Short mmCIF file of C-alpha atoms and ligand atoms in Angstrom, two decimals:
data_model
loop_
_atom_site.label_atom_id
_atom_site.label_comp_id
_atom_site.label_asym_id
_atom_site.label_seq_id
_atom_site.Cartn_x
_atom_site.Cartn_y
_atom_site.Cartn_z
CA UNK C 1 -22.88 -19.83 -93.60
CA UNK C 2 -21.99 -16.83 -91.15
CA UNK C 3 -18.22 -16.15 -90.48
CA UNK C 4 -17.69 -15.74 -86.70
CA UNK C 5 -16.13 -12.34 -86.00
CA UNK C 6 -12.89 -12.60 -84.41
CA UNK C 7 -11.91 -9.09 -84.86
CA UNK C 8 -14.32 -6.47 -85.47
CA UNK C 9 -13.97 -3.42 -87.49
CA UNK C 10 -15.13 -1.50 -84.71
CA UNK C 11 -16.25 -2.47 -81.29
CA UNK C 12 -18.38 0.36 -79.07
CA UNK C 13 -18.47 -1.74 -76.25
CA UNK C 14 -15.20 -1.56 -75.23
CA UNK C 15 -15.86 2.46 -74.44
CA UNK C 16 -19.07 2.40 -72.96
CA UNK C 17 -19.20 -0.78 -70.32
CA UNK C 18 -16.26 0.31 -68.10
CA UNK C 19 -18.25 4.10 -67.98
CA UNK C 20 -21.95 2.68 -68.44
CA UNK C 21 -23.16 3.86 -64.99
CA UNK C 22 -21.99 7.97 -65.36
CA UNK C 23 -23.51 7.33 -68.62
CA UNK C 24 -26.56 5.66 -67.50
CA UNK C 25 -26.75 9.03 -64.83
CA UNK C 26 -26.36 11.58 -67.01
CA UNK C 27 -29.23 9.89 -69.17
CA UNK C 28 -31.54 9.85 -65.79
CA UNK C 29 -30.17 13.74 -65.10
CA UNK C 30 -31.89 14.64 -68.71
CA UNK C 31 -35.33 12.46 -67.50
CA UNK C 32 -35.58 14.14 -64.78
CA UNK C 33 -35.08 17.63 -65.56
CA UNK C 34 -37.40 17.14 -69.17
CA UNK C 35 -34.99 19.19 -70.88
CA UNK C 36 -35.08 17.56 -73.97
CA UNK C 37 -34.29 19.98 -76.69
CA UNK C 38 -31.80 23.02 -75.72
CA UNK C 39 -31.51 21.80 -72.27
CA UNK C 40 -28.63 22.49 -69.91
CA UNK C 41 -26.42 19.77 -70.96
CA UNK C 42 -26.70 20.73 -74.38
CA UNK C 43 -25.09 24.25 -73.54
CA UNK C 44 -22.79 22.75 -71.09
CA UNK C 45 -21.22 20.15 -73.71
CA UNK C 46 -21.03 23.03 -76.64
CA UNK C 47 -18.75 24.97 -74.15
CA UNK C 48 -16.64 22.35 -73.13
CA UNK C 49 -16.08 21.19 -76.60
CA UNK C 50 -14.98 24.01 -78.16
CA UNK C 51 -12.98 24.85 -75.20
CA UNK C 52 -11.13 21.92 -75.37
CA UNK C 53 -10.83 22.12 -79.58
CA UNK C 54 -9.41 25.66 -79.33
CA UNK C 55 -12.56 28.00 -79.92
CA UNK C 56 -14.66 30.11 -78.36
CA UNK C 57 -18.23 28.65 -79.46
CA UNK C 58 -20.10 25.67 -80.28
CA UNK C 59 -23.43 25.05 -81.52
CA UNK C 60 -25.01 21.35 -81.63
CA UNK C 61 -26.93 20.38 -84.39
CA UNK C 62 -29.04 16.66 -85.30
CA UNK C 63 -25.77 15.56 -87.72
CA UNK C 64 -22.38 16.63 -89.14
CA UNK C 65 -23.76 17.07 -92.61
CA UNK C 66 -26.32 19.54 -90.56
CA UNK C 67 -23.21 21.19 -89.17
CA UNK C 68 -21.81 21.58 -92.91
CA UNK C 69 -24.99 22.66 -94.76
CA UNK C 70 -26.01 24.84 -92.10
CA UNK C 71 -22.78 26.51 -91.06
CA UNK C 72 -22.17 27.28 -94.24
CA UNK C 73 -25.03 28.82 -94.80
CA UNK C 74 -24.10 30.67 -91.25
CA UNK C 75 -20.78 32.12 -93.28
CA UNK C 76 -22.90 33.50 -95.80
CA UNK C 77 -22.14 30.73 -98.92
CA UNK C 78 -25.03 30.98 -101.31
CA UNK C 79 -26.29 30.53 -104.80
CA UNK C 80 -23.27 32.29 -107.05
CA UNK C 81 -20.53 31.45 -104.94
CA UNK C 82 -18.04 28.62 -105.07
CA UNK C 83 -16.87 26.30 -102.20
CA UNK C 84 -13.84 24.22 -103.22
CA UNK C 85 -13.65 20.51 -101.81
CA UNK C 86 -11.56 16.97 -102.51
CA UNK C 87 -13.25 14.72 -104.66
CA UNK C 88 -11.96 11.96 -102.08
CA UNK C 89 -14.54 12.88 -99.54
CA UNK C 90 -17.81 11.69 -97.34
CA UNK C 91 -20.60 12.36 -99.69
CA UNK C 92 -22.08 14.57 -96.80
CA UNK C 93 -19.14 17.13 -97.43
CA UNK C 94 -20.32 17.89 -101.35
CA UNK C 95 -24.03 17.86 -100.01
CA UNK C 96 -23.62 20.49 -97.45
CA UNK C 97 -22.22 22.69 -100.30
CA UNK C 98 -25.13 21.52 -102.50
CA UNK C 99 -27.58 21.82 -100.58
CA UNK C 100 -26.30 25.81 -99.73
CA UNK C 101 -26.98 26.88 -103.64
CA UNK C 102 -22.98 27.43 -103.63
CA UNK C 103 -21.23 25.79 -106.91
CA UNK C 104 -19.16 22.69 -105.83
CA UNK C 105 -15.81 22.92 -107.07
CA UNK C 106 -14.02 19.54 -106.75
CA UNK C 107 -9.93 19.05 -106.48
CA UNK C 108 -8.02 16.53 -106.20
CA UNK C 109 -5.87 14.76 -103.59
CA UNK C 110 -2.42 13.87 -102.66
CA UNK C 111 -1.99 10.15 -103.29
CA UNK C 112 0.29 9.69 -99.88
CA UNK C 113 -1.89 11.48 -97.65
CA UNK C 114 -5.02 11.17 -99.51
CA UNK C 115 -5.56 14.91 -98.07
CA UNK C 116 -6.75 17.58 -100.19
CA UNK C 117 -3.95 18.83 -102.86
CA UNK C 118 -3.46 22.41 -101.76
CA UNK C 119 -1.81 23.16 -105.62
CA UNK C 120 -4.55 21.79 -107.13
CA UNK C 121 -7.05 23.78 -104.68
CA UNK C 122 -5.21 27.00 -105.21
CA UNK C 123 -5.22 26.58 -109.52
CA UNK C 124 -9.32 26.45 -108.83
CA UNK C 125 -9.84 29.57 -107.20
CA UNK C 126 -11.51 32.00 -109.40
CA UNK C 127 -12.99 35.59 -108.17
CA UNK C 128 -16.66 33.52 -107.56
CA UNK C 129 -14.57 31.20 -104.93
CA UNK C 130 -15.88 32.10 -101.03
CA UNK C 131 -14.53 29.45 -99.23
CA UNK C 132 -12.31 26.24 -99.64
CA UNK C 133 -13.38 23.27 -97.28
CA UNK C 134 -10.21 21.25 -96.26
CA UNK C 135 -11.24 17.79 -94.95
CA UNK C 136 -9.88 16.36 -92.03
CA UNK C 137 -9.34 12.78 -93.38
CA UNK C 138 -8.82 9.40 -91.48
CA UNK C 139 -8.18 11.81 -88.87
CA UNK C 140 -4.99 13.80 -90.00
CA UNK C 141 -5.11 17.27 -90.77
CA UNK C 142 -4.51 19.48 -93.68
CA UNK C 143 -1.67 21.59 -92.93
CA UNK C 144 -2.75 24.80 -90.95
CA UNK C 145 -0.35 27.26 -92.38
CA UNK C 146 -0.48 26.13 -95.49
CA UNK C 147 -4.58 26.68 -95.45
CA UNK C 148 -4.11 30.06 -94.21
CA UNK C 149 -1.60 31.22 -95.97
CA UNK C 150 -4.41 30.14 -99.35
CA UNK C 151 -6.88 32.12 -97.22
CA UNK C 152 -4.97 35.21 -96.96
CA UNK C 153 -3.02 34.94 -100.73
CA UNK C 154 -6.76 34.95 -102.57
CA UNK C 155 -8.90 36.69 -99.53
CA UNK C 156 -11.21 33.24 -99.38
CA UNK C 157 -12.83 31.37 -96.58
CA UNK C 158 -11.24 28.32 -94.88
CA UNK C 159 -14.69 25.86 -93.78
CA UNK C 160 -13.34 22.73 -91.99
CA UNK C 161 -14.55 19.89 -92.55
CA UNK C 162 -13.53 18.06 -88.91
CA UNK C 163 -16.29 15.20 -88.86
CA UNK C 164 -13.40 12.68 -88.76
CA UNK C 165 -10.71 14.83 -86.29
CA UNK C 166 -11.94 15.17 -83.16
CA UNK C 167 -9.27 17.04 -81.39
CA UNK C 168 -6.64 16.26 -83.59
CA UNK C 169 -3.50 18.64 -84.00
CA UNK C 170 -0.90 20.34 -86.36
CA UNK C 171 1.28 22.62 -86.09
CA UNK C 172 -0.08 23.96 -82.97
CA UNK C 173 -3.62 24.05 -84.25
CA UNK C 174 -6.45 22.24 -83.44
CA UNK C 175 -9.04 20.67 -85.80
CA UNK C 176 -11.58 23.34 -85.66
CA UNK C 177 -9.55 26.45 -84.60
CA UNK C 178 -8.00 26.95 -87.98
CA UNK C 179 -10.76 28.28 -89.93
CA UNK C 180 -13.76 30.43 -90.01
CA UNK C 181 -16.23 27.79 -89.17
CA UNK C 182 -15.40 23.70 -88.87
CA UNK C 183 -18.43 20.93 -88.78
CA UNK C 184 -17.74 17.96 -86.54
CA UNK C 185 -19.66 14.73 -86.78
CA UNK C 186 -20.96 12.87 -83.65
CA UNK C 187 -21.79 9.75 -85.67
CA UNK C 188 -21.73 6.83 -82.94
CA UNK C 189 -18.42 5.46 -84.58
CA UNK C 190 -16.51 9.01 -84.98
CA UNK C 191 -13.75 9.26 -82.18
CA UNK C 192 -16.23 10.83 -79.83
CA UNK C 193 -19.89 9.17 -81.03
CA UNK C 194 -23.12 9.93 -79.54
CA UNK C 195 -25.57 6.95 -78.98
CA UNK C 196 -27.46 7.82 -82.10
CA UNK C 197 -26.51 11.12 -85.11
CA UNK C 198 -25.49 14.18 -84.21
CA UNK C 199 -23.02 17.38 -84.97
CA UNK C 200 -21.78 20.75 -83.91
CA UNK C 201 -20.26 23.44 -85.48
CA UNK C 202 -17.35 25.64 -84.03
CA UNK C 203 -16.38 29.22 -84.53
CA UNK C 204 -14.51 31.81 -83.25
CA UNK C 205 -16.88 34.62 -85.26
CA UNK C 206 -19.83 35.65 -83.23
CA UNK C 207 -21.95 36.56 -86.31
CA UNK C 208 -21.40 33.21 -87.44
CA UNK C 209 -22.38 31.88 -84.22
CA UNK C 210 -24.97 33.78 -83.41
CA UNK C 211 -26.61 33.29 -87.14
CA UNK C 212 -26.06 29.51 -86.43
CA UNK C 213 -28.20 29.20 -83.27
CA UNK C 214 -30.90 30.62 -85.30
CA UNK C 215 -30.85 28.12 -88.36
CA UNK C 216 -31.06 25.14 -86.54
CA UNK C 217 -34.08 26.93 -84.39
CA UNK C 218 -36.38 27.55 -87.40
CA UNK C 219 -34.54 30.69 -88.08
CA UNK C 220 -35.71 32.30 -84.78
CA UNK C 221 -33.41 35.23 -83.27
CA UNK C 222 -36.35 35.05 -80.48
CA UNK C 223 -39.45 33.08 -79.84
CA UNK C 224 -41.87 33.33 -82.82
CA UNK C 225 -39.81 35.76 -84.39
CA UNK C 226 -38.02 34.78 -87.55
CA UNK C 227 -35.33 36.25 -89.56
CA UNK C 228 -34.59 33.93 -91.99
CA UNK C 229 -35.48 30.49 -93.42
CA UNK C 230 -33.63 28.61 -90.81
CA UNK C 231 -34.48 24.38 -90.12
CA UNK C 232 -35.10 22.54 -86.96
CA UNK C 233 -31.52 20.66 -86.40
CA UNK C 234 -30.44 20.38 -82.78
CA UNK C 235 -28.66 18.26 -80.93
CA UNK C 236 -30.35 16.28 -78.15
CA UNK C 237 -29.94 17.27 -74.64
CA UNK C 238 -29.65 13.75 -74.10
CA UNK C 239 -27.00 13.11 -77.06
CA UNK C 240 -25.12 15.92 -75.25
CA UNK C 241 -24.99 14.72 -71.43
CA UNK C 242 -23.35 11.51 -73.54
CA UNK C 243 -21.30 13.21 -75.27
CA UNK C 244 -20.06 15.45 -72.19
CA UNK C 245 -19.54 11.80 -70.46
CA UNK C 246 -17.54 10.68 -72.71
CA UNK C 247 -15.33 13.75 -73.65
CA UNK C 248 -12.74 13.92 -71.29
CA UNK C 249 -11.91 9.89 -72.28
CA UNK C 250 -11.61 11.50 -75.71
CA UNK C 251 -7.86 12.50 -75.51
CA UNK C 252 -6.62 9.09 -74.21
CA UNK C 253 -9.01 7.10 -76.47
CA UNK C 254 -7.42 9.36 -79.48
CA UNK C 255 -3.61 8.74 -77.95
CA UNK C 256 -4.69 4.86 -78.09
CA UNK C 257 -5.77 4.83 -81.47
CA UNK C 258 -2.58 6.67 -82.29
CA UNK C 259 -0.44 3.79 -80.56
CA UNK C 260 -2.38 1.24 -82.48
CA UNK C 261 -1.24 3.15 -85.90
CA UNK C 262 2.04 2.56 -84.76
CA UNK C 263 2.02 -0.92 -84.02
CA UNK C 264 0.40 -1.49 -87.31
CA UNK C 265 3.19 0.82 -89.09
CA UNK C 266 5.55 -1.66 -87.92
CA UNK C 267 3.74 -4.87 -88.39
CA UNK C 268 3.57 -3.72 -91.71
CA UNK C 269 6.88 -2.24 -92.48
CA UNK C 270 8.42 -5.66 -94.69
CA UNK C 271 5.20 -5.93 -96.26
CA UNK C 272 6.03 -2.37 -98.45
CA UNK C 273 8.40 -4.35 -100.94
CA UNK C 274 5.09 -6.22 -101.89
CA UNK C 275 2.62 -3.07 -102.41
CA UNK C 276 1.27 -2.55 -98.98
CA UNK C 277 1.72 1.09 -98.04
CA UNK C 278 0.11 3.14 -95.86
CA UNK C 279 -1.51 6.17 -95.56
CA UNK C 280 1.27 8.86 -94.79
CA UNK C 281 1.24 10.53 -91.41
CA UNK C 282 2.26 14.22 -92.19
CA UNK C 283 1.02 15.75 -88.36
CA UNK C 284 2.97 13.01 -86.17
CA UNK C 285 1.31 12.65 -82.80
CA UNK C 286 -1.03 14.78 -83.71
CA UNK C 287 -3.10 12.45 -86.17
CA UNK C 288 -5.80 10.77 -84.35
CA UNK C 289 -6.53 7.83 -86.75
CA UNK C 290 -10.29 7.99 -86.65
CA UNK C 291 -8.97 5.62 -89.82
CA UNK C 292 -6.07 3.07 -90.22
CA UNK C 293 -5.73 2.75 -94.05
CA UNK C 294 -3.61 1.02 -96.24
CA UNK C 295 -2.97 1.23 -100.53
CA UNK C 296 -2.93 -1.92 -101.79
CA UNK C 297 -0.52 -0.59 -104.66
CA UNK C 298 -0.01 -1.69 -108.47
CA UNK C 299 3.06 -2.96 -107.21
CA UNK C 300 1.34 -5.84 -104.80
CA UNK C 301 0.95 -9.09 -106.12
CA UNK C 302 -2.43 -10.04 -105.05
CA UNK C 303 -5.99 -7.82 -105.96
CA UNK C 304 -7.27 -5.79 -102.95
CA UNK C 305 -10.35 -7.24 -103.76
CA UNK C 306 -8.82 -10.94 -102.78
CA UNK C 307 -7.18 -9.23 -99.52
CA UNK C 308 -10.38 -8.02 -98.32
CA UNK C 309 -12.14 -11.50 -98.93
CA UNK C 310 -9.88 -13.34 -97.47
CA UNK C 311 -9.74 -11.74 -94.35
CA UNK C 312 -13.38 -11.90 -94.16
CA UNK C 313 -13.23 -15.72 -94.20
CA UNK C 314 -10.95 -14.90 -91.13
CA UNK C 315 -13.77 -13.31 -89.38
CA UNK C 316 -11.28 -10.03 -89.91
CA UNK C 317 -13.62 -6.88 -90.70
CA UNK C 318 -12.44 -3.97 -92.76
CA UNK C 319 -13.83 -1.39 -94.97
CA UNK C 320 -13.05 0.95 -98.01
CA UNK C 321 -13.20 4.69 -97.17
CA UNK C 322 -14.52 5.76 -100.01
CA UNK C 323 -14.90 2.79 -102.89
CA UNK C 324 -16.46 5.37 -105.25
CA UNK C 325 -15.10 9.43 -104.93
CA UNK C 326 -17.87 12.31 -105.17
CA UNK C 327 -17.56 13.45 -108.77
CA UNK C 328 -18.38 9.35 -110.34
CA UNK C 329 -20.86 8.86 -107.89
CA UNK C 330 -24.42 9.05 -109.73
CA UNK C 331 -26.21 10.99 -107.80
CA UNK C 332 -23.95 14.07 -108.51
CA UNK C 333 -23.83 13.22 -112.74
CA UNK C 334 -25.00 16.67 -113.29
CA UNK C 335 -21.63 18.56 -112.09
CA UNK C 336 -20.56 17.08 -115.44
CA UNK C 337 -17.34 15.36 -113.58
CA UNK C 338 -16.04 12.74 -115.58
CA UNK C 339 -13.47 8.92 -114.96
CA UNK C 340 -10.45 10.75 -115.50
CA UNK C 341 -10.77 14.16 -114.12
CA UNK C 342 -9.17 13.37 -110.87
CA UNK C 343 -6.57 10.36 -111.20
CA UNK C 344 -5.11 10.11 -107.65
CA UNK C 345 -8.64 10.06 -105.84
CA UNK C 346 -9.86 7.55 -108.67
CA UNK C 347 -6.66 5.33 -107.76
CA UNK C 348 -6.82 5.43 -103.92
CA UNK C 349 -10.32 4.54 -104.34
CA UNK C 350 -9.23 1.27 -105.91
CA UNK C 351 -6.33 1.05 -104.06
CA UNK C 352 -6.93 1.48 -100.38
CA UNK C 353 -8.30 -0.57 -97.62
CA UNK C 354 -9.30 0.14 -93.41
CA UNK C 355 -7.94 -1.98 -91.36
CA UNK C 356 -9.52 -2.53 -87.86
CA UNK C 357 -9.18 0.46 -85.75
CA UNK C 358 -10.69 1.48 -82.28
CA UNK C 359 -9.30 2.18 -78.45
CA UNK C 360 -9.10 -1.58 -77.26
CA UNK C 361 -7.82 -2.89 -80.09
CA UNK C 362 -4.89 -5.22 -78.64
CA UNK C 363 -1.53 -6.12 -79.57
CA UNK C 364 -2.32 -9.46 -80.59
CA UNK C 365 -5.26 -8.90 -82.48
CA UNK C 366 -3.14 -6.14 -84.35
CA UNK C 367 -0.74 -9.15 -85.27
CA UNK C 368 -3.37 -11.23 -86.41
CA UNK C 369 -4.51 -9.05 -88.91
CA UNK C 370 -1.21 -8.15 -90.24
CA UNK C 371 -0.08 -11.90 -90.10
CA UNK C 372 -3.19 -12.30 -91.88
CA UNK C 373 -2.18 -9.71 -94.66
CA UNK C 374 1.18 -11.46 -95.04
CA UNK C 375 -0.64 -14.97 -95.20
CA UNK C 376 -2.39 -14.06 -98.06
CA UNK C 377 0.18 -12.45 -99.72
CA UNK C 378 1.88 -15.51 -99.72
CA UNK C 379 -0.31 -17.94 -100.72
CA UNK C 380 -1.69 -16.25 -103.84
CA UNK C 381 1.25 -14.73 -104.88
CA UNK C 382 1.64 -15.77 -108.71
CA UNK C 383 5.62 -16.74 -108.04
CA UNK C 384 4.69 -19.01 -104.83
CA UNK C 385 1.94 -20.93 -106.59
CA UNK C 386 4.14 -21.81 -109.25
CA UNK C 387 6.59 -23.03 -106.87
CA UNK C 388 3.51 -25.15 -105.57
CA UNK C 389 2.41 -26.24 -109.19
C1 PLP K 1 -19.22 11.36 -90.95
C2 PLP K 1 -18.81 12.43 -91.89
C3 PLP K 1 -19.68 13.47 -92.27
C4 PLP K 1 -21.15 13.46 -91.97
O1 PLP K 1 -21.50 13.39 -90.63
P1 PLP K 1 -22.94 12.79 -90.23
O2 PLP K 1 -23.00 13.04 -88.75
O3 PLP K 1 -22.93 11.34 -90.57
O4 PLP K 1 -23.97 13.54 -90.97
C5 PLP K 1 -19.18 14.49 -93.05
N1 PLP K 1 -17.92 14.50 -93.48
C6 PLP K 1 -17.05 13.51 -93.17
C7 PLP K 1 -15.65 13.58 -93.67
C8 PLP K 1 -17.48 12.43 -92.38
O5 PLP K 1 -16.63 11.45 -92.08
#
């Protein structure tokens, strides 16, 4: 039997029916003009979005993994170099770095932030290490100075990884304006999603730019002319009069999600004595929650595994971001990674949980799942059965 949904994990609709007629224009713009690939509202929505992230220029590509892979390759990473990354990522992350010839060097993470551990990170650098790819996670970022600071210490690359931080902020940087490069994903559930994939990568360097535009354009610096291997990878002209659409809702949808956290934060406050913590917010307001997770810690009296179930029966969605980190996934066996080599992601994989999150969500519905939490905590806590035995 199918469990009605009474709160949803995510829920599009509540962005795109109040602004489904400028949306349905823009769409009918694009028909008319035929511009389908590298049109005008392609180039209008990579200016706007790196102005408004910080950075001089942006260049749309079919996905974020695109945006990784290929920018990468734009900042010169190839076969003999290595690209650090937390093992506590989006597979896509690893693959871009993969799938550039570069050696993957996986680190671990903090277990309150789950953000890359910047200790660990710097311990890995060796004199084959070009770049270090900090990972924007559940929306927070990975502390600016502290990234270049690494970047200027061992003369290495900082590559964001920003697929999950649109327009997100720490000490007074933007996601995106801190390194050399930074791939954002336009994924339709991202904090600004297209209707359908999509990606751009941003960059103050004009080389990198410049070498960008021709890798996702079969590696043409001009018509028929071809420098290097490049790929076809752009981003729809149609994707991008969406995504221009829905832009300038971006910053209030982001400021709504971070009110939600909030609410949450407090719902959840009395629950910490029994194991449910969550994810630190090291950036303040500037953390725009593309994720609201919590650690179901050692500490709590009833498996995460229950948690989830139950909620489930109460039409209550949620998700695990990630259940399995990069180096024990088995696709990626051959790094040689072992169980073990990275405790903290291995226990926030088992440990944490997502929690519904999206502009719209209400008050009430933000209760429910929290009273929910505390519900089940309750009634299959070992202590309160035995009271019922
Ligand atoms: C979504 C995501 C990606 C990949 O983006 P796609 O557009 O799905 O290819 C990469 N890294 C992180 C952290 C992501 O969340």
């Amino acid at each position: 039997m199918d469990i009605p949904i009474t709160i949803p994990f995510v829920d599009l609709n509540l962005q795109h029916l109040p602004i489904q007629n400028q949306l349905q224009q823009a769409i009918q713009v694009v028909l008319e003009q035929g511009d389908f690939v590298l049109g005008k509202a392609l180039s209008d929505f990579e200016a706007a979005f790196a102005t408004a992230s910080g950075t001089k220029y942006g260049i749309g590509v079919a996905s974020g993994t695109d945006a990784i892979t290929l920018g990468l390759q734009a900042c010169n990473i190839h076969a003999g170099d290595e690209v650090i990354l937390p093992a506590n990522t989006f597979v896509a992350t690893l693959i871009g770095v993969l799938r550039t010839g570069a050696k993957p060097i996986l680190v671990d993470c903090d277990p309150h932030t789950a953000l890359i551990d910047l200790e660990a990170a710097a311990k890995a650098i060796t004199a084959k290490t070009k770049a270090l790819i900090p990972v924007h996670l559940y929306g927070q970022m990975v502390s600016p100075k502290q990234l270049l600071d690494l970047a200027d210490t061992y003369k290495i690359l900082i590559f964001e990884d920003a697929a999950q931080a649109h327009l997100a902020e720490r000490e007074g940087y933007r996601a995106g304006s801190v390194g050399i490069a930074a791939a954002f994903s336009f994924y339709p559930s991202k904090n600004l999603g297209a209707f359908g994939d999509g990606g751009i990568l941003l960059t103050q360097n004009q080389d990198v730019a410049e070498k960008m535009v021709r890798l996702r354009n079969y590696g043409a610096s001009r018509k028929y002319f071809h420098t290097e291997i490049g790929t076809n990878s752009r981003l729809d002209t149609i994707q991008a009069a969406v995504l221009h659409q829905k832009l300038p809702y971006l910053q209030n949808w982001n400021r709504d999600r971070l009110t939600i956290a909030q609410h949450y934060d407090t719902e959840l406050a009395p629950l910490a004595t029994q194991g449910i913590i969550p994810i630190q917010n090291h950036s303040a307001q500037g953390h725009v929650y593309h994720l609201y997770v919590i650690r179901i810690c050692e500490s709590c009296p009833v498996n995460r595994s229950v948690i989830q179930e139950e909620l489930t029966a109460m039409g209550i969605q949620t998700g695990i971001h990630y259940p399995i980190p990069c180096h024990l996934q088995p696709g990626f066996s051959d790094l040689g990674y072992q169980k073990g080599d990275f405790p903290h992601a291995e226990m926030l994989a088992n440990q944490i949980l997502s929690l519904p999150m999206y502009p719209g969500l209400s008050h009430s519905q933000i209760q429910k799942v929290t009273d929910a939490i505390a519900r089940i905590l309750k009634v299959n806590s070992p202590t309160e059965s035995l009271l019922f035995a």
